[in-house]
Amino acid sequence: MSKGELDFIKWIRKITGKRDEIPIDIGDDAACYKTNSKYQIITTDILLDGVHFKSENVSAWKIGRKAMAKNLSDIAAMGCYPTYAVCSIAFPRARSISYAKKLYLGMKEAASKFGTKLIGGDLSSWNDKIAVSITLVGESRDLKPIRRSGAKVGDSIMVTGTLGGSIITKYINFTPRVKEAITLNKNFKIHSCIDITDGLVRDLAHICEESGVGATIWDYKIPISKDAMKLAKKTGKMPIYHALYDGEDYELLFTVSKAEAKKIIQKKLATSIGEIIGAEGIYLKDISGSIIKLHIKGYEHQFG
Amino acid sequence: MSKGELDFIKWIRKITGKRDEIPIDIGDDAACYKTNSKYQIITTDILLDGVHFKSENVSAWKIGRKAMAKNLSDIAAMGCYPTYAVCSIAFPRARSISYAKKLYLGMKEAASKFGTKLIGGDLSSWNDKIAVSITLVGESRDLKPIRRSGAKVGDSIMVTGTLGGSIITKYINFTPRVKEAITLNKNFKIHSCIDITDGLVRDLAHICEESGVGATIWDYKIPISKDAMKLAKKTGKMPIYHALYDGEDYELLFTVSKAEAKKIIQKKLATSIGEIIGAEGIYLKDISGSIIKLHIKGYEHQFG
């Protein structure tokens, strides 16, 4: 998310104000509304050719799959069950209907894998590039949606999987952490959660900002992916740089009490990478104990 | 909707099959799913620069307003109450944040007017044209969603408002018939309904196809708009041609028993324009009694 996009969201929240009937409003991974006594979750994401994928390099099936998976990841970040999806597609006139079918099958495959049904959509042709927007509805059932804003001072900061270098393949073929999110939300008291799309530091900053806290992360604890190491050889940067700043990992970043963290580590569900602190800012601590304040910057893919 | 787009939907329905847990599936104005004992309705539409509007000629506010109104019209076609909306926007990098704000305010205005809350969204920047996708959720409350497939032989075919020439202004500033739809669904037994987006003949064909019936319409009963007459002077076509084939009227086209039609006419809620018949096809009857079979063709805007 660019600074302009963030400013835009801030402006929307300002002019909208607090709406009591909407328990979770603009600015979280998904919004939340009530039907009878049940919570419904809703999220939407648009994937753009040249921004989130390059249609020259990636098959229609993979584009469809990713569009659905990205939305599933947002529902996962809320610790909820995805249920129904609709899609709307801006479709280049030059592409064939068989291309649209492959796109659809990719979406359907990703949805089915997580018990989600694609129940409607809109396909409209134009002379420009492909854009795929998916809206996903989910429900909390017996659970409570997890917000970004619940992090508490003293919380352990935890992350699933490994981070960095997603541009090599993970950005297109990641598995949304739906199952992990439900397991975590069911069995542990998760204070806050987000999925890593803008990069570890940036997304941790989102949690901190929403919760009014700061964070210290330990560089030697961050689970660095093999692809981050591979990429580092090309870019000349340190692997940890990629783990900190690369986007589109689609792992869950969450905070829990230290006691809960212990149990989660025992079950090998996630890694503890730091601690929520009262002071503003995101700090990186190395094994010698020296601390630097991290620059909070966003990530934009450099394709090519 | 182009033939390719229609074929695509047919293919989706074929590979999807019948899903009992989804009372209204792909191919209606909105899909329908159950939460507890309540029906939820969901619809999505994407509006594209150069296809549904031209950003050179239309303000951001009007684009936003139309994007929301188009989705509201889909919920109206189901005879349901719109409740919550999310939007996702492919946003040209060259445009300012103030443009995005105006777009948002247009969406919000249209939503608020019909008791709908905009609760989330995604804005993503690219170097191409603007595309606005909105997903709207609605509920049936004490009513039953109206489908396209319920038309019965002998039904009166009715339409709200006047038709044709929407390209002059109505395509951008129409009022979605949400209130009229609720009034109709509450007080009368509506057998089938659709909103006119592809044009009267084409959308009537949608109802007929879904219901396994045909239709006769009377040319002297069709409520022709002033703009259809104005446009006819330019195009050299008959005003009725525009009323039959122009798209984006966003009026309700529905069928009811003749007894219900009488009451609806008395209340001045709609005009009766024809009758559902057993034979396949759409026929136009003139005042002398002569009948022609209408060509079912789609409508695409010719801007400029």
PDB file of N, CA, C and O in Angstrom, chain A residues 19, chain B residues 61 64-72 82-86 103-119 134-136 176 178-179:
ATOM      1  N   ARG A  19     -19.018   3.868  13.756  1.00  0.00           N
ATOM      2  CA  ARG A  19     -20.363   3.342  13.480  1.00  0.00           C
ATOM      3  C   ARG A  19     -20.574   2.118  14.359  1.00  0.00           C
ATOM      4  O   ARG A  19     -19.993   1.059  14.120  1.00  0.00           O
TER       5      ARG A  19
ATOM      6  N   TRP B  61     -17.095  12.047  -8.965  1.00  0.00           N
ATOM      7  CA  TRP B  61     -18.255  11.895  -8.080  1.00  0.00           C
ATOM      8  C   TRP B  61     -19.368  11.111  -8.790  1.00  0.00           C
ATOM      9  O   TRP B  61     -19.962  10.199  -8.216  1.00  0.00           O
ATOM     10  N   GLY B  64     -18.438   7.400  -9.197  1.00  0.00           N
ATOM     11  CA  GLY B  64     -18.650   6.682  -7.926  1.00  0.00           C
ATOM     12  C   GLY B  64     -20.126   6.438  -7.670  1.00  0.00           C
ATOM     13  O   GLY B  64     -20.543   5.337  -7.299  1.00  0.00           O
ATOM     14  N   ARG B  65     -20.901   7.469  -7.915  1.00  0.00           N
ATOM     15  CA  ARG B  65     -22.346   7.374  -7.695  1.00  0.00           C
ATOM     16  C   ARG B  65     -22.954   6.292  -8.584  1.00  0.00           C
ATOM     17  O   ARG B  65     -23.738   5.460  -8.150  1.00  0.00           O
ATOM     18  N   LYS B  66     -22.535   6.285  -9.856  1.00  0.00           N
ATOM     19  CA  LYS B  66     -23.089   5.300 -10.777  1.00  0.00           C
ATOM     20  C   LYS B  66     -22.690   3.872 -10.384  1.00  0.00           C
ATOM     21  O   LYS B  66     -23.498   2.948 -10.469  1.00  0.00           O
ATOM     22  N   ALA B  67     -21.424   3.694  -9.998  1.00  0.00           N
ATOM     23  CA  ALA B  67     -20.946   2.357  -9.637  1.00  0.00           C
ATOM     24  C   ALA B  67     -21.811   1.775  -8.512  1.00  0.00           C
ATOM     25  O   ALA B  67     -22.220   0.612  -8.549  1.00  0.00           O
ATOM     26  N   MET B  68     -22.110   2.631  -7.541  1.00  0.00           N
ATOM     27  CA  MET B  68     -22.950   2.168  -6.429  1.00  0.00           C
ATOM     28  C   MET B  68     -24.385   1.949  -6.896  1.00  0.00           C
ATOM     29  O   MET B  68     -25.013   0.936  -6.559  1.00  0.00           O
ATOM     30  N   ALA B  69     -24.908   2.882  -7.684  1.00  0.00           N
ATOM     31  CA  ALA B  69     -26.306   2.809  -8.128  1.00  0.00           C
ATOM     32  C   ALA B  69     -26.560   1.560  -8.967  1.00  0.00           C
ATOM     33  O   ALA B  69     -27.623   0.939  -8.878  1.00  0.00           O
ATOM     34  N   LYS B  70     -25.589   1.180  -9.769  1.00  0.00           N
ATOM     35  CA  LYS B  70     -25.725  -0.007 -10.628  1.00  0.00           C
ATOM     36  C   LYS B  70     -25.894  -1.268  -9.769  1.00  0.00           C
ATOM     37  O   LYS B  70     -26.705  -2.136 -10.088  1.00  0.00           O
ATOM     38  N   ASN B  71     -25.137  -1.343  -8.707  1.00  0.00           N
ATOM     39  CA  ASN B  71     -25.256  -2.489  -7.805  1.00  0.00           C
ATOM     40  C   ASN B  71     -26.555  -2.440  -7.002  1.00  0.00           C
ATOM     41  O   ASN B  71     -27.187  -3.460  -6.766  1.00  0.00           O
ATOM     42  N   LEU B  72     -26.933  -1.235  -6.603  1.00  0.00           N
ATOM     43  CA  LEU B  72     -28.215  -1.075  -5.895  1.00  0.00           C
ATOM     44  C   LEU B  72     -29.352  -1.551  -6.783  1.00  0.00           C
ATOM     45  O   LEU B  72     -30.311  -2.179  -6.318  1.00  0.00           O
ATOM     46  N   PRO B  82     -30.872  -3.462   0.206  1.00  0.00           N
ATOM     47  CA  PRO B  82     -29.404  -3.382   0.236  1.00  0.00           C
ATOM     48  C   PRO B  82     -28.937  -2.993   1.641  1.00  0.00           C
ATOM     49  O   PRO B  82     -29.618  -2.219   2.320  1.00  0.00           O
ATOM     50  N   THR B  83     -27.806  -3.530   2.073  1.00  0.00           N
ATOM     51  CA  THR B  83     -27.351  -3.234   3.436  1.00  0.00           C
ATOM     52  C   THR B  83     -25.903  -2.736   3.503  1.00  0.00           C
ATOM     53  O   THR B  83     -25.637  -1.662   3.992  1.00  0.00           O
ATOM     54  N   TYR B  84     -24.977  -3.547   2.970  1.00  0.00           N
ATOM     55  CA  TYR B  84     -23.562  -3.183   3.089  1.00  0.00           C
ATOM     56  C   TYR B  84     -22.865  -3.280   1.744  1.00  0.00           C
ATOM     57  O   TYR B  84     -23.209  -4.115   0.917  1.00  0.00           O
ATOM     58  N   ALA B  85     -21.867  -2.419   1.560  1.00  0.00           N
ATOM     59  CA  ALA B  85     -21.101  -2.409   0.314  1.00  0.00           C
ATOM     60  C   ALA B  85     -19.610  -2.372   0.596  1.00  0.00           C
ATOM     61  O   ALA B  85     -19.170  -1.823   1.607  1.00  0.00           O
ATOM     62  N   VAL B  86     -18.846  -3.001  -0.292  1.00  0.00           N
ATOM     63  CA  VAL B  86     -17.394  -2.807  -0.329  1.00  0.00           C
ATOM     64  C   VAL B  86     -17.019  -2.458  -1.769  1.00  0.00           C
ATOM     65  O   VAL B  86     -17.724  -2.842  -2.701  1.00  0.00           O
ATOM     66  N   LEU B 103     -14.610  10.318  -5.898  1.00  0.00           N
ATOM     67  CA  LEU B 103     -15.159   9.023  -6.299  1.00  0.00           C
ATOM     68  C   LEU B 103     -15.852   8.356  -5.100  1.00  0.00           C
ATOM     69  O   LEU B 103     -16.988   7.879  -5.176  1.00  0.00           O
ATOM     70  N   TYR B 104     -15.130   8.351  -3.999  1.00  0.00           N
ATOM     71  CA  TYR B 104     -15.648   7.742  -2.768  1.00  0.00           C
ATOM     72  C   TYR B 104     -16.920   8.452  -2.297  1.00  0.00           C
ATOM     73  O   TYR B 104     -17.896   7.805  -1.911  1.00  0.00           O
ATOM     74  N   LEU B 105     -16.898   9.786  -2.344  1.00  0.00           N
ATOM     75  CA  LEU B 105     -18.070  10.547  -1.878  1.00  0.00           C
ATOM     76  C   LEU B 105     -19.294  10.266  -2.750  1.00  0.00           C
ATOM     77  O   LEU B 105     -20.417  10.222  -2.247  1.00  0.00           O
ATOM     78  N   GLY B 106     -19.076  10.064  -4.058  1.00  0.00           N
ATOM     79  CA  GLY B 106     -20.173   9.702  -4.953  1.00  0.00           C
ATOM     80  C   GLY B 106     -20.768   8.342  -4.581  1.00  0.00           C
ATOM     81  O   GLY B 106     -21.998   8.176  -4.536  1.00  0.00           O
ATOM     82  N   MET B 107     -19.902   7.388  -4.299  1.00  0.00           N
ATOM     83  CA  MET B 107     -20.365   6.056  -3.889  1.00  0.00           C
ATOM     84  C   MET B 107     -21.158   6.143  -2.587  1.00  0.00           C
ATOM     85  O   MET B 107     -22.213   5.540  -2.433  1.00  0.00           O
ATOM     86  N   LYS B 108     -20.594   6.923  -1.665  1.00  0.00           N
ATOM     87  CA  LYS B 108     -21.185   7.035  -0.328  1.00  0.00           C
ATOM     88  C   LYS B 108     -22.568   7.689  -0.402  1.00  0.00           C
ATOM     89  O   LYS B 108     -23.512   7.244   0.265  1.00  0.00           O
ATOM     90  N   GLU B 109     -22.672   8.720  -1.217  1.00  0.00           N
ATOM     91  CA  GLU B 109     -23.941   9.431  -1.391  1.00  0.00           C
ATOM     92  C   GLU B 109     -25.034   8.467  -1.874  1.00  0.00           C
ATOM     93  O   GLU B 109     -26.126   8.414  -1.317  1.00  0.00           O
ATOM     94  N   ALA B 110     -24.708   7.700  -2.936  1.00  0.00           N
ATOM     95  CA  ALA B 110     -25.702   6.771  -3.491  1.00  0.00           C
ATOM     96  C   ALA B 110     -26.051   5.695  -2.472  1.00  0.00           C
ATOM     97  O   ALA B 110     -27.217   5.298  -2.342  1.00  0.00           O
ATOM     98  N   ALA B 111     -25.055   5.218  -1.748  1.00  0.00           N
ATOM     99  CA  ALA B 111     -25.292   4.160  -0.761  1.00  0.00           C
ATOM    100  C   ALA B 111     -26.194   4.672   0.363  1.00  0.00           C
ATOM    101  O   ALA B 111     -27.217   4.056   0.688  1.00  0.00           O
ATOM    102  N   SER B 112     -25.827   5.832   0.916  1.00  0.00           N
ATOM    103  CA  SER B 112     -26.569   6.391   2.058  1.00  0.00           C
ATOM    104  C   SER B 112     -28.033   6.605   1.720  1.00  0.00           C
ATOM    105  O   SER B 112     -28.919   6.372   2.548  1.00  0.00           O
ATOM    106  N   LYS B 113     -28.286   7.050   0.500  1.00  0.00           N
ATOM    107  CA  LYS B 113     -29.647   7.354   0.070  1.00  0.00           C
ATOM    108  C   LYS B 113     -30.556   6.142   0.220  1.00  0.00           C
ATOM    109  O   LYS B 113     -31.768   6.277   0.372  1.00  0.00           O
ATOM    110  N   PHE B 114     -29.961   4.945   0.138  1.00  0.00           N
ATOM    111  CA  PHE B 114     -30.767   3.727   0.223  1.00  0.00           C
ATOM    112  C   PHE B 114     -30.388   2.876   1.429  1.00  0.00           C
ATOM    113  O   PHE B 114     -30.480   1.654   1.400  1.00  0.00           O
ATOM    114  N   GLY B 115     -29.939   3.551   2.484  1.00  0.00           N
ATOM    115  CA  GLY B 115     -29.681   2.873   3.754  1.00  0.00           C
ATOM    116  C   GLY B 115     -28.551   1.860   3.705  1.00  0.00           C
ATOM    117  O   GLY B 115     -28.503   0.913   4.486  1.00  0.00           O
ATOM    118  N   THR B 116     -27.626   2.074   2.775  1.00  0.00           N
ATOM    119  CA  THR B 116     -26.524   1.124   2.606  1.00  0.00           C
ATOM    120  C   THR B 116     -25.233   1.720   3.148  1.00  0.00           C
ATOM    121  O   THR B 116     -24.981   2.909   2.967  1.00  0.00           O
ATOM    122  N   LYS B 117     -24.435   0.890   3.808  1.00  0.00           N
ATOM    123  CA  LYS B 117     -23.182   1.386   4.377  1.00  0.00           C
ATOM    124  C   LYS B 117     -21.986   0.830   3.638  1.00  0.00           C
ATOM    125  O   LYS B 117     -21.892  -0.369   3.414  1.00  0.00           O
ATOM    126  N   LEU B 118     -21.079   1.722   3.281  1.00  0.00           N
ATOM    127  CA  LEU B 118     -19.832   1.345   2.611  1.00  0.00           C
ATOM    128  C   LEU B 118     -18.845   1.000   3.725  1.00  0.00           C
ATOM    129  O   LEU B 118     -18.408   1.858   4.471  1.00  0.00           O
ATOM    130  N   ILE B 119     -18.520  -0.300   3.849  1.00  0.00           N
ATOM    131  CA  ILE B 119     -17.751  -0.712   5.033  1.00  0.00           C
ATOM    132  C   ILE B 119     -16.344  -1.214   4.731  1.00  0.00           C
ATOM    133  O   ILE B 119     -15.634  -1.633   5.648  1.00  0.00           O
ATOM    134  N   ILE B 134     -17.811  -2.774  -7.314  1.00  0.00           N
ATOM    135  CA  ILE B 134     -18.516  -2.707  -6.026  1.00  0.00           C
ATOM    136  C   ILE B 134     -19.217  -4.031  -5.785  1.00  0.00           C
ATOM    137  O   ILE B 134     -19.743  -4.649  -6.715  1.00  0.00           O
ATOM    138  N   THR B 135     -19.153  -4.485  -4.560  1.00  0.00           N
ATOM    139  CA  THR B 135     -19.942  -5.645  -4.157  1.00  0.00           C
ATOM    140  C   THR B 135     -20.928  -5.175  -3.117  1.00  0.00           C
ATOM    141  O   THR B 135     -20.575  -4.459  -2.180  1.00  0.00           O
ATOM    142  N   LEU B 136     -22.168  -5.565  -3.319  1.00  0.00           N
ATOM    143  CA  LEU B 136     -23.227  -5.104  -2.444  1.00  0.00           C
ATOM    144  C   LEU B 136     -23.902  -6.319  -1.822  1.00  0.00           C
ATOM    145  O   LEU B 136     -24.192  -7.298  -2.506  1.00  0.00           O
ATOM    146  N   PRO B 176     -31.642   4.144  -8.885  1.00  0.00           N
ATOM    147  CA  PRO B 176     -31.950   2.717  -8.795  1.00  0.00           C
ATOM    148  C   PRO B 176     -33.313   2.519  -8.125  1.00  0.00           C
ATOM    149  O   PRO B 176     -33.649   3.230  -7.185  1.00  0.00           O
ATOM    150  N   VAL B 178     -34.831   0.954  -5.959  1.00  0.00           N
ATOM    151  CA  VAL B 178     -34.825   0.188  -4.704  1.00  0.00           C
ATOM    152  C   VAL B 178     -36.165   0.323  -3.986  1.00  0.00           C
ATOM    153  O   VAL B 178     -36.776  -0.678  -3.579  1.00  0.00           O
ATOM    154  N   LYS B 179     -36.624   1.550  -3.854  1.00  0.00           N
ATOM    155  CA  LYS B 179     -37.877   1.785  -3.110  1.00  0.00           C
ATOM    156  C   LYS B 179     -39.066   1.149  -3.825  1.00  0.00           C
ATOM    157  O   LYS B 179     -39.908   0.504  -3.205  1.00  0.00           O
TER     158      LYS B 179
END
